[in-house]
GROMACS .gro file of C-alpha atoms in nm:
model
  211
    1MET     CA    1  -1.666  -0.018  -1.980
    2LYS     CA    2  -1.393   0.197  -2.119
    3ILE     CA    3  -1.194   0.392  -1.867
    4GLU     CA    4  -0.992   0.703  -1.989
    5ILE     CA    5  -0.738   0.844  -1.738
    6GLY     CA    6  -0.565   1.176  -1.746
    7ILE     CA    7  -0.242   1.213  -1.545
    8THR     CA    8  -0.157   1.573  -1.440
    9TRP     CA    9   0.206   1.641  -1.423
   10PHE     CA   10   0.410   1.944  -1.292
   11PRO     CA   11   0.784   1.924  -1.175
   12ARG     CA   12   0.848   1.803  -0.828
   13LYS     CA   13   1.160   1.813  -0.614
   14VAL     CA   14   1.179   1.442  -0.638
   15GLU     CA   15   1.018   1.309  -0.960
   16THR     CA   16   0.781   1.010  -0.935
   17PHE     CA   17   0.626   0.973  -1.282
   18GLN     CA   18   0.835   0.679  -1.403
   19GLN     CA   19   0.737   0.469  -1.098
   20SER     CA   20   0.378   0.569  -1.141
   21GLN     CA   21   0.354   0.489  -1.512
   22ALA     CA   22   0.514   0.155  -1.458
   23SER     CA   23   0.243   0.048  -1.217
   24ILE     CA   24  -0.076   0.185  -1.376
   25LYS     CA   25  -0.098  -0.114  -1.631
   26HIS     CA   26  -0.371   0.072  -1.834
   27ASP     CA   27  -0.374   0.162  -2.210
   28ASN     CA   28  -0.614   0.459  -2.227
   29VAL     CA   29  -0.396   0.715  -2.051
   30THR     CA   30  -0.303   1.087  -2.148
   31VAL     CA   31  -0.048   1.288  -1.959
   32TYR     CA   32  -0.140   1.649  -1.925
   33PRO     CA   33   0.159   1.865  -1.819
   34ASP     CA   34   0.039   2.196  -1.667
   35GLY     CA   35   0.189   2.441  -1.913
   36ILE     CA   36   0.545   2.315  -1.920
   37GLU     CA   37   0.753   2.088  -2.141
   38PHE     CA   38   0.727   1.726  -2.042
   39PRO     CA   39   1.075   1.573  -1.996
   40HIS     CA   40   0.998   1.203  -1.927
   41ARG     CA   41   1.005   0.917  -2.165
   42THR     CA   42   0.645   0.755  -2.208
   43ASP     CA   43   0.433   0.561  -2.452
   44PHE     CA   44   0.125   0.759  -2.333
   45THR     CA   45  -0.007   1.044  -2.524
   46VAL     CA   46   0.122   1.380  -2.392
   47LYS     CA   47  -0.111   1.668  -2.436
   48THR     CA   48  -0.060   2.035  -2.335
   49LEU     CA   49  -0.389   2.241  -2.291
   50GLY     CA   50  -0.228   2.576  -2.261
   51GLU     CA   51  -0.020   2.794  -2.020
   52HIS     CA   52   0.032   2.709  -1.656
   53ARG     CA   53  -0.296   2.729  -1.460
   54GLY     CA   54  -0.226   2.575  -1.117
   55CYS     CA   55  -0.364   2.273  -0.941
   56PHE     CA   56  -0.743   2.301  -0.938
   57LYS     CA   57  -0.778   2.492  -1.275
   58HIS     CA   58  -0.557   2.233  -1.448
   59TYR     CA   59  -0.760   1.950  -1.286
   60TYR     CA   60  -1.070   2.109  -1.431
   61ARG     CA   61  -0.949   2.161  -1.779
   62THR     CA   62  -0.806   1.802  -1.779
   63LEU     CA   63  -1.143   1.646  -1.675
   64GLU     CA   64  -1.313   1.870  -1.933
   65ASP     CA   65  -1.082   1.735  -2.207
   66LEU     CA   66  -1.141   1.375  -2.100
   67CYS     CA   67  -1.511   1.431  -2.114
   68LYS     CA   68  -1.463   1.494  -2.496
   69THR     CA   69  -1.358   1.126  -2.546
   70ASP     CA   70  -1.589   0.830  -2.589
   71ALA     CA   71  -1.500   0.678  -2.248
   72ASP     CA   72  -1.785   0.543  -2.013
   73ILE     CA   73  -1.562   0.634  -1.715
   74VAL     CA   74  -1.308   0.919  -1.669
   75GLY     CA   75  -1.049   0.994  -1.396
   76VAL     CA   76  -0.788   1.255  -1.334
   77PHE     CA   77  -0.497   1.116  -1.136
   78SER     CA   78  -0.176   1.268  -1.007
   79ASP     CA   79   0.165   1.162  -1.118
   80ASP     CA   80   0.291   1.045  -0.764
   81VAL     CA   81   0.071   0.728  -0.706
   82LEU     CA   82   0.134   0.360  -0.730
   83TYR     CA   83  -0.161   0.142  -0.828
   84ARG     CA   84  -0.291  -0.187  -0.679
   85GLU     CA   85  -0.304  -0.472  -0.931
   86GLY     CA   86  -0.652  -0.506  -1.079
   87TRP     CA   87  -0.770  -0.152  -0.982
   88GLN     CA   88  -0.969  -0.123  -1.306
   89LYS     CA   89  -1.162  -0.443  -1.243
   90GLU     CA   90  -1.269  -0.340  -0.900
   91ALA     CA   91  -1.400  -0.012  -1.036
   92ILE     CA   92  -1.585  -0.161  -1.330
   93ARG     CA   93  -1.749  -0.420  -1.107
   94MET     CA   94  -1.876  -0.150  -0.879
   95PHE     CA   95  -1.991   0.080  -1.142
   96SER     CA   96  -2.179  -0.211  -1.322
   97LYS     CA   97  -2.371  -0.277  -1.003
   98ASN     CA   98  -2.483   0.073  -0.895
   99PRO     CA   99  -2.614   0.342  -1.130
  100TYR     CA  100  -2.621   0.606  -0.843
  101ILE     CA  101  -2.247   0.642  -0.814
  102GLY     CA  102  -2.108   0.995  -0.812
  103TYR     CA  103  -1.748   0.878  -0.787
  104LEU     CA  104  -1.534   0.594  -0.679
  105ALA     CA  105  -1.223   0.717  -0.493
  106CYS     CA  106  -0.923   0.497  -0.588
  107TYR     CA  107  -0.728   0.672  -0.311
  108THR     CA  108  -0.846   0.594   0.033
  109PRO     CA  109  -0.651   0.775   0.323
  110LYS     CA  110  -0.644   0.615   0.676
  111GLY     CA  111  -0.801   0.939   0.799
  112ILE     CA  112  -1.136   0.880   0.625
  113ALA     CA  113  -1.185   0.510   0.710
  114GLY     CA  114  -1.334   0.562   1.065
  115LYS     CA  115  -1.574   0.267   1.159
  116TRP     CA  116  -1.525   0.066   0.838
  117GLN     CA  117  -1.146   0.050   0.851
  118ASN     CA  118  -1.165  -0.328   0.898
  119ARG     CA  119  -1.446  -0.369   0.641
  120LYS     CA  120  -1.312  -0.476   0.300
  121GLY     CA  121  -1.438  -0.363  -0.034
  122TRP     CA  122  -1.627  -0.048  -0.137
  123ASN     CA  123  -1.766   0.157   0.152
  124GLU     CA  124  -1.999   0.450   0.117
  125LEU     CA  125  -1.878   0.810   0.224
  126LYS     CA  126  -2.129   1.044   0.357
  127GLY     CA  127  -2.128   1.438   0.344
  128GLY     CA  128  -1.924   1.684   0.148
  129TRP     CA  129  -1.653   1.938   0.221
  130ALA     CA  130  -1.414   1.826   0.494
  131THR     CA  131  -1.641   1.526   0.568
  132SER     CA  132  -1.555   1.295   0.293
  133TRP     CA  133  -1.227   1.325   0.126
  134GLY     CA  134  -0.972   1.125  -0.069
  135GLY     CA  135  -0.859   1.126  -0.430
  136GLY     CA  136  -0.830   0.946  -0.757
  137TYR     CA  137  -1.193   1.004  -0.837
  138LEU     CA  138  -1.337   0.795  -1.111
  139MET     CA  139  -1.670   0.909  -1.254
  140ARG     CA  140  -1.915   0.810  -1.519
  141ARG     CA  141  -1.856   1.066  -1.807
  142GLU     CA  142  -2.208   1.210  -1.783
  143VAL     CA  143  -2.154   1.267  -1.408
  144ALA     CA  144  -1.826   1.431  -1.479
  145LEU     CA  145  -2.001   1.677  -1.721
  146LYS     CA  146  -2.249   1.772  -1.445
  147VAL     CA  147  -1.954   1.832  -1.204
  148LEU     CA  148  -1.796   2.065  -1.457
  149LYS     CA  149  -2.108   2.275  -1.475
  150HIS     CA  150  -2.189   2.256  -1.104
  151ASP     CA  151  -2.214   2.606  -0.938
  152PHE     CA  152  -2.001   2.510  -0.640
  153ILE     CA  153  -1.725   2.380  -0.867
  154LEU     CA  154  -1.743   2.698  -1.096
  155ASN     CA  155  -1.750   2.933  -0.780
  156HIS     CA  156  -1.452   2.732  -0.633
  157LEU     CA  157  -1.269   2.759  -0.959
  158GLU     CA  158  -1.274   3.130  -0.969
  159ASN     CA  159  -1.282   3.236  -0.604
  160TYR     CA  160  -1.108   2.981  -0.376
  161LYS     CA  161  -0.747   3.088  -0.460
  162LYS     CA  162  -0.575   3.032  -0.122
  163ASN     CA  163  -0.582   2.644  -0.119
  164GLN     CA  164  -0.746   2.469  -0.403
  165GLN     CA  165  -0.857   2.142  -0.269
  166ILE     CA  166  -0.972   1.896  -0.531
  167ASP     CA  167  -1.014   1.627  -0.267
  168HIS     CA  168  -1.289   1.831  -0.078
  169ALA     CA  169  -1.445   2.026  -0.374
  170ILE     CA  170  -1.548   1.716  -0.578
  171PRO     CA  171  -1.714   1.546  -0.277
  172GLU     CA  172  -1.895   1.862  -0.206
  173ALA     CA  173  -2.038   1.888  -0.551
  174MET     CA  174  -2.150   1.513  -0.537
  175HIS     CA  175  -2.299   1.564  -0.210
  176GLN     CA  176  -2.495   1.864  -0.320
  177MET     CA  177  -2.627   1.667  -0.626
  178GLY     CA  178  -2.721   1.365  -0.423
  179TYR     CA  179  -2.486   1.113  -0.567
  180GLN     CA  180  -2.332   0.832  -0.370
  181GLN     CA  181  -1.953   0.840  -0.290
  182PHE     CA  182  -1.750   0.530  -0.237
  183ALA     CA  183  -1.391   0.445  -0.133
  184ASN     CA  184  -1.230   0.115  -0.122
  185ASN     CA  185  -1.056  -0.084   0.146
  186PRO     CA  186  -0.778  -0.135   0.072
  187SER     CA  187  -0.691   0.180  -0.113
  188LEU     CA  188  -0.649   0.114  -0.487
  189MET     CA  189  -0.353   0.362  -0.504
  190LYS     CA  190  -0.080   0.490  -0.280
  191HIS     CA  191   0.096   0.832  -0.293
  192ILE     CA  192   0.474   0.809  -0.304
  193GLY     CA  193   0.537   1.193  -0.318
  194LYS     CA  194   0.597   1.323   0.020
  195PHE     CA  195   0.493   1.673  -0.096
  196SER     CA  196   0.223   1.788  -0.328
  197THR     CA  197   0.307   2.018  -0.613
  198ILE     CA  198   0.128   2.299  -0.425
  199GLY     CA  199   0.330   2.232  -0.109
  200HIS     CA  200   0.098   2.010   0.099
  201VAL     CA  201   0.280   1.766   0.318
  202HIS     CA  202   0.138   1.415   0.338
  203ARG     CA  203   0.046   1.338   0.706
  204LYS     CA  204  -0.011   1.009   0.877
  205ILE     CA  205  -0.383   1.026   0.820
  206ASP     CA  206  -0.310   1.082   0.454
  207GLU     CA  207  -0.132   0.739   0.423
  208ALA     CA  208  -0.311   0.479   0.194
  209LEU     CA  209  -0.544   0.255   0.378
  210GLY     CA  210  -0.422  -0.113   0.380
  211TRP     CA  211  -0.068  -0.061   0.226
   0.00000   0.00000   0.00000
């Protein structure tokens, strides 16, 4: 299975991109700056899709662009994460076993683990908005195309301006479509940025499970 990753980038108070790119250990990666010149050295392809759009709209157009590739699996990741060794193998193994997966969340926050926090491997999440959440979503390309056309996502894209929460919107769309959602224990990635690019502060429950 071919995995194509898009890394979204926008300036931070404390830059994390160099640490993140050193740990991903993956070849099929494109960096997508959100309408601003990219200042970092990288061997990855850098692609600008237009003017600055903001968090959710930039996520959407990045996912849309990844879906134009020949990849089997696509994922839009942030620029402030470290990756666990072998994260790709873990994902491919799970996708190969289960055709009903909506997404695999590479980022598993402590706050979502609940009863299965001591159960290793992939664990199924239930529900949608504010019930299942996380990040680093990997999807089959055909599922990602359905997400891009889903009414909830399109409505959220245009109307939910106050707080554009990718980590809640994607699970809600998957829940409405009846796809399964999984997160791994331990988390396959860890946030190293203390603040998001839209001002969110990472809390205790947002820390990566198992790191």
